[in-house]
């Protein structure tokens, strides 16, 4: 029990520092101090700061992937799937905003080195759009570009929240983001 609470404190301290200072500027010494533990205690849970950062990033990435996959599978028709996927992103953001912010601000750092397995959020949205095109629910387009644009509506909104432009939960804007995603999907 003690180990879990220590790991939770390490993770929370690391997330806060990574978001505010960046991974490179956040040292294990600073993380330990913020967590109220010795620096050596971090190494009982992680081999390095980089492993800690990657583990935290991938935890959010996998959670978001699961939410998107379940949302798409549980909805019928492209409009319902789009709304469900927007809600999935909002759920991930609202259930742990600091972790979601870290994920959002670190995508460029970790994803180029991560081998996607087709179960990532973007690939799942691409699959949904390919099927919607086959079924003539949306006009034909490059599903990779269309998925990028649709997800961009959500991610750009989250980025502006991360930069302090608004403070309300992401879910408060789900209907408006869904309308934006639909505008992307049906524009031509």
Tab-separated table of C-alpha atoms in Angstrom:
chain	number	residue	atom	x	y	z
A	1	UNK	CA	0.000	0.000	0.000
A	2	UNK	CA	2.833	2.385	0.883
A	3	UNK	CA	4.538	1.644	-2.466
A	4	UNK	CA	1.398	2.498	-4.443
A	5	UNK	CA	0.885	5.809	-2.662
A	6	UNK	CA	4.557	6.658	-3.232
A	7	UNK	CA	4.247	5.812	-6.941
A	8	UNK	CA	1.074	7.910	-7.153
A	9	UNK	CA	2.921	10.850	-5.557
A	10	UNK	CA	5.840	10.408	-7.949
A	11	UNK	CA	3.510	10.312	-10.952
A	12	UNK	CA	1.535	13.374	-9.838
A	13	UNK	CA	4.678	15.386	-9.082
A	14	UNK	CA	6.241	14.394	-12.401
A	15	UNK	CA	3.119	15.329	-14.369
A	16	UNK	CA	2.944	18.747	-12.759
A	17	UNK	CA	6.614	19.450	-13.393
A	18	UNK	CA	6.555	18.026	-16.920
A	19	UNK	CA	3.585	20.233	-17.836
A	20	UNK	CA	5.020	23.405	-16.310
A	21	UNK	CA	8.737	22.955	-16.999
A	22	UNK	CA	8.963	20.315	-19.708
A	23	UNK	CA	10.474	16.864	-19.391
A	24	UNK	CA	14.036	18.008	-20.066
A	25	UNK	CA	14.059	20.702	-17.367
A	26	UNK	CA	12.367	18.484	-14.763
A	27	UNK	CA	15.046	16.592	-12.880
A	28	UNK	CA	14.543	13.543	-10.702
A	29	UNK	CA	15.711	15.710	-7.823
A	30	UNK	CA	12.882	18.193	-8.456
A	31	UNK	CA	10.352	15.379	-8.896
A	32	UNK	CA	11.439	13.768	-5.625
A	33	UNK	CA	11.234	17.074	-3.781
A	34	UNK	CA	7.741	17.779	-5.149
A	35	UNK	CA	6.634	14.236	-4.221
A	36	UNK	CA	8.118	14.524	-0.731
A	37	UNK	CA	10.374	11.496	-1.153
A	38	UNK	CA	14.044	10.747	-1.606
A	39	UNK	CA	15.421	10.879	-5.133
A	40	UNK	CA	16.418	7.218	-4.893
A	41	UNK	CA	12.792	6.223	-4.249
A	42	UNK	CA	11.937	7.146	-7.836
A	43	UNK	CA	14.267	4.398	-9.054
A	44	UNK	CA	12.286	1.746	-7.183
A	45	UNK	CA	9.494	2.398	-9.693
A	46	UNK	CA	11.247	3.714	-12.816
A	47	UNK	CA	14.697	3.109	-14.302
A	48	UNK	CA	14.987	6.716	-15.413
A	49	UNK	CA	13.143	9.997	-15.786
A	50	UNK	CA	12.653	9.176	-19.460
A	51	UNK	CA	10.982	5.872	-18.582
A	52	UNK	CA	8.765	7.715	-16.099
A	53	UNK	CA	7.749	10.262	-18.749
A	54	UNK	CA	7.114	7.621	-21.409
A	55	UNK	CA	5.106	5.467	-18.991
A	56	UNK	CA	2.896	8.409	-18.039
A	57	UNK	CA	2.447	9.427	-21.677
A	58	UNK	CA	1.563	5.916	-22.831
A	59	UNK	CA	-0.883	5.460	-19.965
A	60	UNK	CA	-2.918	8.406	-21.228
A	61	UNK	CA	-2.443	7.374	-24.856
A	62	UNK	CA	-3.753	3.860	-24.191
A	63	UNK	CA	-6.654	5.167	-22.102
A	64	UNK	CA	-7.640	7.559	-24.882
A	65	UNK	CA	-7.318	4.763	-27.449
A	66	UNK	CA	-9.629	2.530	-25.416
A	67	UNK	CA	-12.197	5.296	-24.966
A	68	UNK	CA	-12.189	6.124	-28.689
A	69	UNK	CA	-12.453	2.462	-29.684
A	70	UNK	CA	-15.363	1.843	-27.306
A	71	UNK	CA	-17.107	5.064	-28.356
A	72	UNK	CA	-16.898	4.228	-32.054
A	73	UNK	CA	-18.039	0.637	-31.509
A	74	UNK	CA	-21.016	1.702	-29.417
A	75	UNK	CA	-22.451	4.236	-31.857
A	76	UNK	CA	-24.250	3.714	-35.144
A	77	UNK	CA	-23.875	6.093	-38.077
A	78	UNK	CA	-21.100	8.575	-38.654
A	79	UNK	CA	-22.783	11.491	-36.855
A	80	UNK	CA	-23.306	9.398	-33.728
A	81	UNK	CA	-19.756	8.031	-33.957
A	82	UNK	CA	-18.342	11.559	-34.322
A	83	UNK	CA	-20.268	12.748	-31.262
A	84	UNK	CA	-19.189	9.680	-29.283
A	85	UNK	CA	-15.529	10.151	-30.207
A	86	UNK	CA	-15.664	13.826	-29.192
A	87	UNK	CA	-17.185	12.759	-25.863
A	88	UNK	CA	-14.410	10.149	-25.461
A	89	UNK	CA	-11.730	12.806	-25.845
A	90	UNK	CA	-13.619	15.041	-23.419
A	91	UNK	CA	-13.902	12.202	-20.917
A	92	UNK	CA	-10.156	11.545	-21.056
A	93	UNK	CA	-9.462	15.252	-20.616
A	94	UNK	CA	-11.962	15.839	-17.831
A	95	UNK	CA	-11.126	12.749	-15.771
A	96	UNK	CA	-7.479	13.826	-15.343
A	97	UNK	CA	-6.717	17.185	-16.923
A	98	UNK	CA	-3.047	17.345	-15.815
A	99	UNK	CA	-2.274	13.959	-17.394
A	100	UNK	CA	-4.247	14.809	-20.528
A	101	UNK	CA	-2.356	18.114	-20.790
A	102	UNK	CA	0.966	16.304	-20.457
A	103	UNK	CA	-0.095	13.900	-23.215
A	104	UNK	CA	-1.265	16.735	-25.434
A	105	UNK	CA	1.893	18.775	-24.985
A	106	UNK	CA	4.183	15.742	-25.396
A	107	UNK	CA	2.811	14.056	-28.498
A	108	UNK	CA	5.628	15.388	-30.664
A	109	UNK	CA	8.195	14.044	-28.208
A	110	UNK	CA	6.964	10.473	-27.847
A	111	UNK	CA	4.878	9.410	-30.848
A	112	UNK	CA	7.619	9.613	-33.483
A	113	UNK	CA	9.418	6.824	-31.587
A	114	UNK	CA	6.336	4.798	-30.747
A	115	UNK	CA	5.316	2.069	-33.163
A	116	UNK	CA	1.577	2.508	-33.696
A	117	UNK	CA	-0.317	-0.763	-33.669
A	118	UNK	CA	-3.527	0.444	-35.277
A	119	UNK	CA	-5.200	0.812	-31.888
A	120	UNK	CA	-4.165	4.420	-31.403
A	121	UNK	CA	-6.839	7.162	-31.470
A	122	UNK	CA	-5.888	8.525	-34.898
A	123	UNK	CA	-5.816	5.117	-36.622
A	124	UNK	CA	-9.172	4.261	-35.070
A	125	UNK	CA	-10.727	7.477	-36.356
A	126	UNK	CA	-9.237	6.781	-39.800
A	127	UNK	CA	-10.888	3.334	-39.792
A	128	UNK	CA	-14.239	4.845	-38.810
A	129	UNK	CA	-13.951	7.359	-41.653
A	130	UNK	CA	-12.902	4.742	-44.227
A	131	UNK	CA	-15.969	2.692	-43.364
A	132	UNK	CA	-18.188	5.792	-43.490
A	133	UNK	CA	-16.839	6.529	-46.982
A	134	UNK	CA	-17.433	2.947	-48.127
A	135	UNK	CA	-20.994	3.203	-46.825
A	136	UNK	CA	-21.375	6.636	-48.519
A	137	UNK	CA	-22.070	8.395	-45.202
A	138	UNK	CA	-19.428	11.025	-45.912
A	139	UNK	CA	-18.006	12.281	-49.205
A	140	UNK	CA	-14.792	10.584	-50.365
A	141	UNK	CA	-11.512	12.077	-49.179
A	142	UNK	CA	-8.157	10.940	-47.853
A	143	UNK	CA	-9.149	9.398	-44.492
A	144	UNK	CA	-5.750	10.268	-42.985
A	145	UNK	CA	-6.210	13.947	-43.750
A	146	UNK	CA	-9.861	13.941	-42.747
A	147	UNK	CA	-9.081	12.186	-39.433
A	148	UNK	CA	-6.316	14.713	-38.749
A	149	UNK	CA	-8.646	17.610	-39.421
A	150	UNK	CA	-11.495	16.173	-37.339
A	151	UNK	CA	-9.250	15.371	-34.378
A	152	UNK	CA	-7.666	18.792	-34.798
A	153	UNK	CA	-10.970	20.411	-33.850
A	154	UNK	CA	-10.795	18.644	-30.491
A	155	UNK	CA	-7.063	18.843	-29.889
A	156	UNK	CA	-6.797	22.542	-30.791
A	157	UNK	CA	-9.584	23.270	-28.317
A	158	UNK	CA	-7.742	21.273	-25.640
A	159	UNK	CA	-4.495	23.054	-26.455
A	160	UNK	CA	-6.117	26.421	-25.901
A	161	UNK	CA	-7.488	25.192	-22.562
A	162	UNK	CA	-3.960	24.026	-21.660
A	163	UNK	CA	-2.671	27.510	-22.449
A	164	UNK	CA	-5.249	29.031	-20.096
A	165	UNK	CA	-7.539	30.585	-22.693
A	166	UNK	CA	-10.548	29.042	-20.913
A	167	UNK	CA	-11.060	26.976	-17.778
A	168	UNK	CA	-14.314	25.093	-18.250
A	169	UNK	CA	-14.307	21.313	-18.640
A	170	UNK	CA	-13.835	20.052	-22.178
A	171	UNK	CA	-17.199	18.286	-21.990
A	172	UNK	CA	-18.899	21.683	-21.671
A	173	UNK	CA	-17.909	22.254	-25.306
A	174	UNK	CA	-18.627	18.779	-26.686
A	175	UNK	CA	-21.670	19.842	-28.717
A	176	UNK	CA	-19.803	22.713	-30.360
A	177	UNK	CA	-16.762	20.534	-31.086
A	178	UNK	CA	-19.056	17.860	-32.550
A	179	UNK	CA	-20.564	20.481	-34.857
A	180	UNK	CA	-17.031	21.470	-35.896
A	181	UNK	CA	-16.098	17.854	-36.571
A	182	UNK	CA	-19.259	17.385	-38.626
A	183	UNK	CA	-18.408	20.513	-40.619
A	184	UNK	CA	-15.038	18.937	-41.437
A	185	UNK	CA	-16.586	15.587	-42.346
A	186	UNK	CA	-19.245	16.936	-44.666
A	187	UNK	CA	-17.453	19.890	-46.271
A	188	UNK	CA	-16.607	19.549	-49.966
